[in-house]
PDB file of C-alpha atoms in Angstrom:
ATOM      1  CA  MET A 843      -4.235  62.517 -55.556  1.00  0.00           C
ATOM      2  CA  THR A 844      -6.539  64.936 -53.767  1.00  0.00           C
ATOM      3  CA  ILE A 845      -5.296  66.486 -50.573  1.00  0.00           C
ATOM      4  CA  PRO A 846      -8.150  68.630 -49.196  1.00  0.00           C
ATOM      5  CA  ASP A 847      -6.400  69.125 -45.867  1.00  0.00           C
ATOM      6  CA  PHE A 848      -3.215  70.403 -47.473  1.00  0.00           C
ATOM      7  CA  ARG A 849      -4.353  73.992 -48.097  1.00  0.00           C
ATOM      8  CA  ARG A 850      -6.063  74.724 -44.783  1.00  0.00           C
ATOM      9  CA  PRO A 851      -4.396  77.201 -42.407  1.00  0.00           C
ATOM     10  CA  PRO A 852      -2.204  75.619 -39.727  1.00  0.00           C
ATOM     11  CA  THR A 853      -3.385  75.205 -36.168  1.00  0.00           C
ATOM     12  CA  LYS A 854      -1.480  76.715 -33.237  1.00  0.00           C
ATOM     13  CA  ARG A 855      -0.136  73.266 -32.393  1.00  0.00           C
ATOM     14  CA  GLU A 856       1.123  72.763 -35.957  1.00  0.00           C
ATOM     15  CA  LEU A 857       2.861  76.139 -35.859  1.00  0.00           C
ATOM     16  CA  ARG A 858       4.441  75.261 -32.515  1.00  0.00           C
ATOM     17  CA  ASP A 859       5.617  71.890 -33.852  1.00  0.00           C
ATOM     18  CA  PHE A 860       6.937  73.564 -37.003  1.00  0.00           C
ATOM     19  CA  SER A 861       8.823  76.168 -34.974  1.00  0.00           C
ATOM     20  CA  GLN A 862      10.454  73.367 -32.989  1.00  0.00           C
ATOM     21  CA  ALA A 863      11.236  71.073 -35.930  1.00  0.00           C
ATOM     22  CA  VAL A 864      12.686  73.460 -38.524  1.00  0.00           C
ATOM     23  CA  PRO A 865      16.252  74.310 -37.464  1.00  0.00           C
ATOM     24  CA  GLU A 866      16.182  78.036 -38.291  1.00  0.00           C
ATOM     25  CA  TRP A 867      12.849  78.477 -36.495  1.00  0.00           C
ATOM     26  CA  ALA A 868      14.086  76.472 -33.521  1.00  0.00           C
ATOM     27  CA  VAL A 869      16.895  79.038 -33.189  1.00  0.00           C
ATOM     28  CA  LYS A 870      14.453  81.953 -33.536  1.00  0.00           C
ATOM     29  CA  ARG A 871      12.151  80.295 -31.022  1.00  0.00           C
ATOM     30  CA  GLN A 872      14.969  80.022 -28.484  1.00  0.00           C
ATOM     31  CA  GLU A 873      16.001  83.632 -29.130  1.00  0.00           C
ATOM     32  CA  GLN A 874      12.398  84.770 -28.528  1.00  0.00           C
ATOM     33  CA  ALA A 875      12.272  82.783 -25.298  1.00  0.00           C
ATOM     34  CA  ASP A 876      15.603  84.270 -24.162  1.00  0.00           C
ATOM     35  CA  VAL A 877      14.383  87.812 -24.861  1.00  0.00           C
ATOM     36  CA  MET A 878      11.196  87.228 -22.901  1.00  0.00           C
ATOM     37  CA  VAL A 879      13.056  85.727 -19.948  1.00  0.00           C
ATOM     38  CA  SER A 880      15.609  88.564 -19.877  1.00  0.00           C
ATOM     39  CA  ILE A 881      12.852  91.199 -19.941  1.00  0.00           C
ATOM     40  CA  PHE A 882      10.996  89.562 -17.069  1.00  0.00           C
ATOM     41  CA  ASP A 883      14.209  89.063 -15.096  1.00  0.00           C
ATOM     42  CA  GLU A 884      15.122  92.707 -15.625  1.00  0.00           C
ATOM     43  CA  ILE A 885      11.676  93.860 -14.503  1.00  0.00           C
ATOM     44  CA  ALA A 886      11.835  91.574 -11.432  1.00  0.00           C
ATOM     45  CA  GLU A 887      15.227  93.015 -10.432  1.00  0.00           C
ATOM     46  CA  LEU A 888      14.041  96.565 -11.010  1.00  0.00           C
ATOM     47  CA  GLU A 889      10.921  95.852  -8.950  1.00  0.00           C
ATOM     48  CA  LYS A 890      13.139  95.336  -5.895  1.00  0.00           C
ATOM     49  CA  THR A 891      14.826  98.734  -6.150  1.00  0.00           C
ATOM     50  CA  ASP A 892      12.474 100.985  -8.134  1.00  0.00           C
ATOM     51  CA  PRO A 893       8.869  99.783  -8.458  1.00  0.00           C
ATOM     52  CA  GLU A 894       7.831 102.855 -10.468  1.00  0.00           C
ATOM     53  CA  ALA A 895      10.556 102.262 -13.066  1.00  0.00           C
ATOM     54  CA  ALA A 896       9.605  98.576 -13.174  1.00  0.00           C
ATOM     55  CA  GLU A 897       5.972  99.521 -13.859  1.00  0.00           C
ATOM     56  CA  LYS A 898       7.046 101.926 -16.622  1.00  0.00           C
ATOM     57  CA  MET A 899       9.253  99.238 -18.141  1.00  0.00           C
ATOM     58  CA  ARG A 900       6.373  96.750 -17.965  1.00  0.00           C
ATOM     59  CA  LYS A 901       4.223  99.193 -19.959  1.00  0.00           C
ATOM     60  CA  ASP A 902       6.969  99.691 -22.562  1.00  0.00           C
ATOM     61  CA  TYR A 903       6.995  96.011 -23.497  1.00  0.00           C
ATOM     62  CA  LEU A 904       4.286  93.957 -25.100  1.00  0.00           C
ATOM     63  CA  PRO A 905       2.522  91.443 -22.874  1.00  0.00           C
ATOM     64  CA  PRO A 906       3.914  87.908 -23.202  1.00  0.00           C
ATOM     65  CA  GLU A 907       0.749  86.731 -24.951  1.00  0.00           C
ATOM     66  CA  GLN A 908       1.177  89.423 -27.615  1.00  0.00           C
ATOM     67  CA  MET A 909       4.880  88.608 -28.036  1.00  0.00           C
ATOM     68  CA  LEU A 910       3.974  84.961 -28.636  1.00  0.00           C
ATOM     69  CA  GLU A 911       1.152  85.917 -30.998  1.00  0.00           C
ATOM     70  CA  ASN A 912       3.579  88.048 -33.033  1.00  0.00           C
ATOM     71  CA  PHE A 913       6.147  85.249 -33.085  1.00  0.00           C
ATOM     72  CA  TYR A 914       3.635  82.686 -34.309  1.00  0.00           C
ATOM     73  CA  GLY A 915       2.382  85.194 -36.890  1.00  0.00           C
ATOM     74  CA  ARG A 916       5.900  85.271 -38.357  1.00  0.00           C
ATOM     75  CA  VAL A 917       6.087  81.467 -38.202  1.00  0.00           C
ATOM     76  CA  ALA A 918       2.721  81.240 -40.017  1.00  0.00           C
ATOM     77  CA  GLU A 919       4.014  83.457 -42.835  1.00  0.00           C
ATOM     78  CA  ASP A 920       6.986  81.142 -43.350  1.00  0.00           C
ATOM     79  CA  TYR A 921       4.723  78.098 -43.030  1.00  0.00           C
ATOM     80  CA  LYS A 922       2.453  79.422 -45.819  1.00  0.00           C
ATOM     81  CA  GLU A 923       5.373  79.352 -48.237  1.00  0.00           C
ATOM     82  CA  LEU A 924       5.905  75.607 -47.709  1.00  0.00           C
ATOM     83  CA  PRO A 925       3.063  74.072 -49.698  1.00  0.00           C
ATOM     84  CA  LEU A 926       3.790  72.869 -53.184  1.00  0.00           C
ATOM     85  CA  GLU A 927       1.622  73.431 -56.226  1.00  0.00           C
ATOM     86  CA  ASP A 928      -0.955  70.717 -56.903  1.00  0.00           C
ATOM     87  CA  ASP A 929       0.931  69.357 -59.925  1.00  0.00           C
ATOM     88  CA  GLU A 930       4.141  69.213 -57.865  1.00  0.00           C
ATOM     89  CA  ILE A 931       2.330  67.222 -55.180  1.00  0.00           C
ATOM     90  CA  GLU A 932       1.025  64.791 -57.809  1.00  0.00           C
ATOM     91  CA  GLN A 933       4.491  64.297 -59.287  1.00  0.00           C
ATOM     92  CA  LEU A 934       6.656  64.339 -56.157  1.00  0.00           C
ATOM     93  CA  PHE A 935       4.417  62.049 -54.099  1.00  0.00           C
ATOM     94  CA  SER A 936       3.717  59.465 -56.769  1.00  0.00           C
ATOM     95  CA  ALA A 937       4.678  55.910 -55.803  1.00  0.00           C
ATOM     96  CA  GLU A 938       7.250  55.790 -58.620  1.00  0.00           C
ATOM     97  CA  HIS A 939       8.980  58.997 -57.561  1.00  0.00           C
ATOM     98  CA  LEU A 940       9.006  58.122 -53.850  1.00  0.00           C
ATOM     99  CA  ALA A 941      10.448  54.681 -54.625  1.00  0.00           C
ATOM    100  CA  SER A 942      13.306  56.316 -56.536  1.00  0.00           C
ATOM    101  CA  LEU A 943      14.424  58.526 -53.630  1.00  0.00           C
ATOM    102  CA  SER A 944      17.221  57.832 -51.209  1.00  0.00           C
ATOM    103  CA  LEU A 945      16.420  58.259 -47.514  1.00  0.00           C
ATOM    104  CA  GLU A 946      18.131  61.671 -47.510  1.00  0.00           C
ATOM    105  CA  GLU A 947      16.131  62.822 -50.551  1.00  0.00           C
ATOM    106  CA  TYR A 948      12.908  61.562 -48.968  1.00  0.00           C
ATOM    107  CA  VAL A 949      13.607  63.472 -45.745  1.00  0.00           C
ATOM    108  CA  GLU A 950      14.401  66.610 -47.766  1.00  0.00           C
ATOM    109  CA  LEU A 951      11.097  66.259 -49.650  1.00  0.00           C
ATOM    110  CA  LEU A 952       9.153  65.909 -46.404  1.00  0.00           C
ATOM    111  CA  ARG A 953      10.812  69.079 -45.114  1.00  0.00           C
ATOM    112  CA  ARG A 954       9.247  70.957 -48.048  1.00  0.00           C
ATOM    113  CA  VAL A 955       5.676  70.215 -46.977  1.00  0.00           C
ATOM    114  CA  PRO A 956       3.720  71.189 -43.872  1.00  0.00           C
ATOM    115  CA  PRO A 957       4.480  68.893 -40.945  1.00  0.00           C
ATOM    116  CA  ARG A 958       0.860  67.742 -40.876  1.00  0.00           C
ATOM    117  CA  PHE A 959       1.162  66.313 -44.390  1.00  0.00           C
ATOM    118  CA  MET A 960       0.869  62.549 -44.422  1.00  0.00           C
ATOM    119  CA  THR A 961      -0.083  60.423 -47.385  1.00  0.00           C
ATOM    120  CA  HIS A 962      -0.650  57.034 -45.798  1.00  0.00           C
ATOM    121  CA  ILE A 963      -0.210  55.049 -42.632  1.00  0.00           C
ATOM    122  CA  THR A 964       0.877  51.445 -43.077  1.00  0.00           C
ATOM    123  CA  ARG A 965       0.484  48.781 -40.409  1.00  0.00           C
ATOM    124  CA  GLN A 966       3.073  46.124 -39.672  1.00  0.00           C
ATOM    125  CA  GLY A 967       2.896  43.229 -37.262  1.00  0.00           C
ATOM    126  CA  VAL A 968       0.117  41.477 -35.383  1.00  0.00           C
ATOM    127  CA  ARG A 969      -3.094  43.427 -34.951  1.00  0.00           C
ATOM    128  CA  ASP A 970      -3.560  43.332 -31.190  1.00  0.00           C
ATOM    129  CA  ASN A 971      -6.405  45.760 -30.551  1.00  0.00           C
ATOM    130  CA  ALA A 972      -9.806  46.566 -31.883  1.00  0.00           C
ATOM    131  CA  SER A 973      -9.565  50.355 -31.998  1.00  0.00           C
ATOM    132  CA  HIS A 974     -10.493  50.641 -35.685  1.00  0.00           C
ATOM    133  CA  ASN A 975     -12.758  47.625 -36.191  1.00  0.00           C
ATOM    134  CA  ARG A 976     -12.643  43.912 -35.532  1.00  0.00           C
ATOM    135  CA  GLY A 977     -11.458  43.027 -39.045  1.00  0.00           C
ATOM    136  CA  GLY A 978      -7.978  41.548 -39.007  1.00  0.00           C
ATOM    137  CA  TYR A 979      -7.807  41.237 -35.225  1.00  0.00           C
ATOM    138  CA  GLY A 980      -5.039  38.774 -34.302  1.00  0.00           C
ATOM    139  CA  GLU A 981      -3.861  38.441 -37.892  1.00  0.00           C
ATOM    140  CA  MET A 982      -0.380  39.243 -39.195  1.00  0.00           C
ATOM    141  CA  ASN A 983      -0.150  42.349 -41.392  1.00  0.00           C
ATOM    142  CA  ARG A 984       2.809  42.924 -43.709  1.00  0.00           C
ATOM    143  CA  GLY A 985       1.683  46.210 -45.294  1.00  0.00           C
ATOM    144  CA  PHE A 986       4.964  47.992 -44.654  1.00  0.00           C
ATOM    145  CA  GLU A 987       6.964  45.294 -46.445  1.00  0.00           C
ATOM    146  CA  GLY A 988       4.691  45.766 -49.449  1.00  0.00           C
ATOM    147  CA  ALA A 989       5.304  49.511 -49.414  1.00  0.00           C
ATOM    148  CA  LEU A 990       9.060  48.934 -49.363  1.00  0.00           C
ATOM    149  CA  ALA A 991       8.820  46.594 -52.340  1.00  0.00           C
ATOM    150  CA  VAL A 992       7.283  49.294 -54.604  1.00  0.00           C
TER     151      VAL A 992
END
């Protein structure tokens, strides 16, 4: 099984999705958001009473864009540790191994790979559009049932 896409660096969207989906990063993400909001609230309050102090405080903190860039840099480091070795991918994602897993084990395995990792999409039901090509249009497809039978 060759997975050329597996080793490429994650996109910003993938890092954002990862930071929302992985429980410990979801907590860190919320903490980062809370810190940013509290800083801006504090500066806004200070602006009302002491504009010079508010300006000094604004200079003491990183701009929001830089705070987010730093956060996603830390997420990317954690994300890099997710990928498995090539031989592990071959073994863990073989049809035989996947068929032997319980739902909980399967979910745990998927948590060990980048969120973008997908091995196959299987159609089920009546093909009701022609977005891919006209082949099979209006026909019944039972591909998912076949995958379950493995």
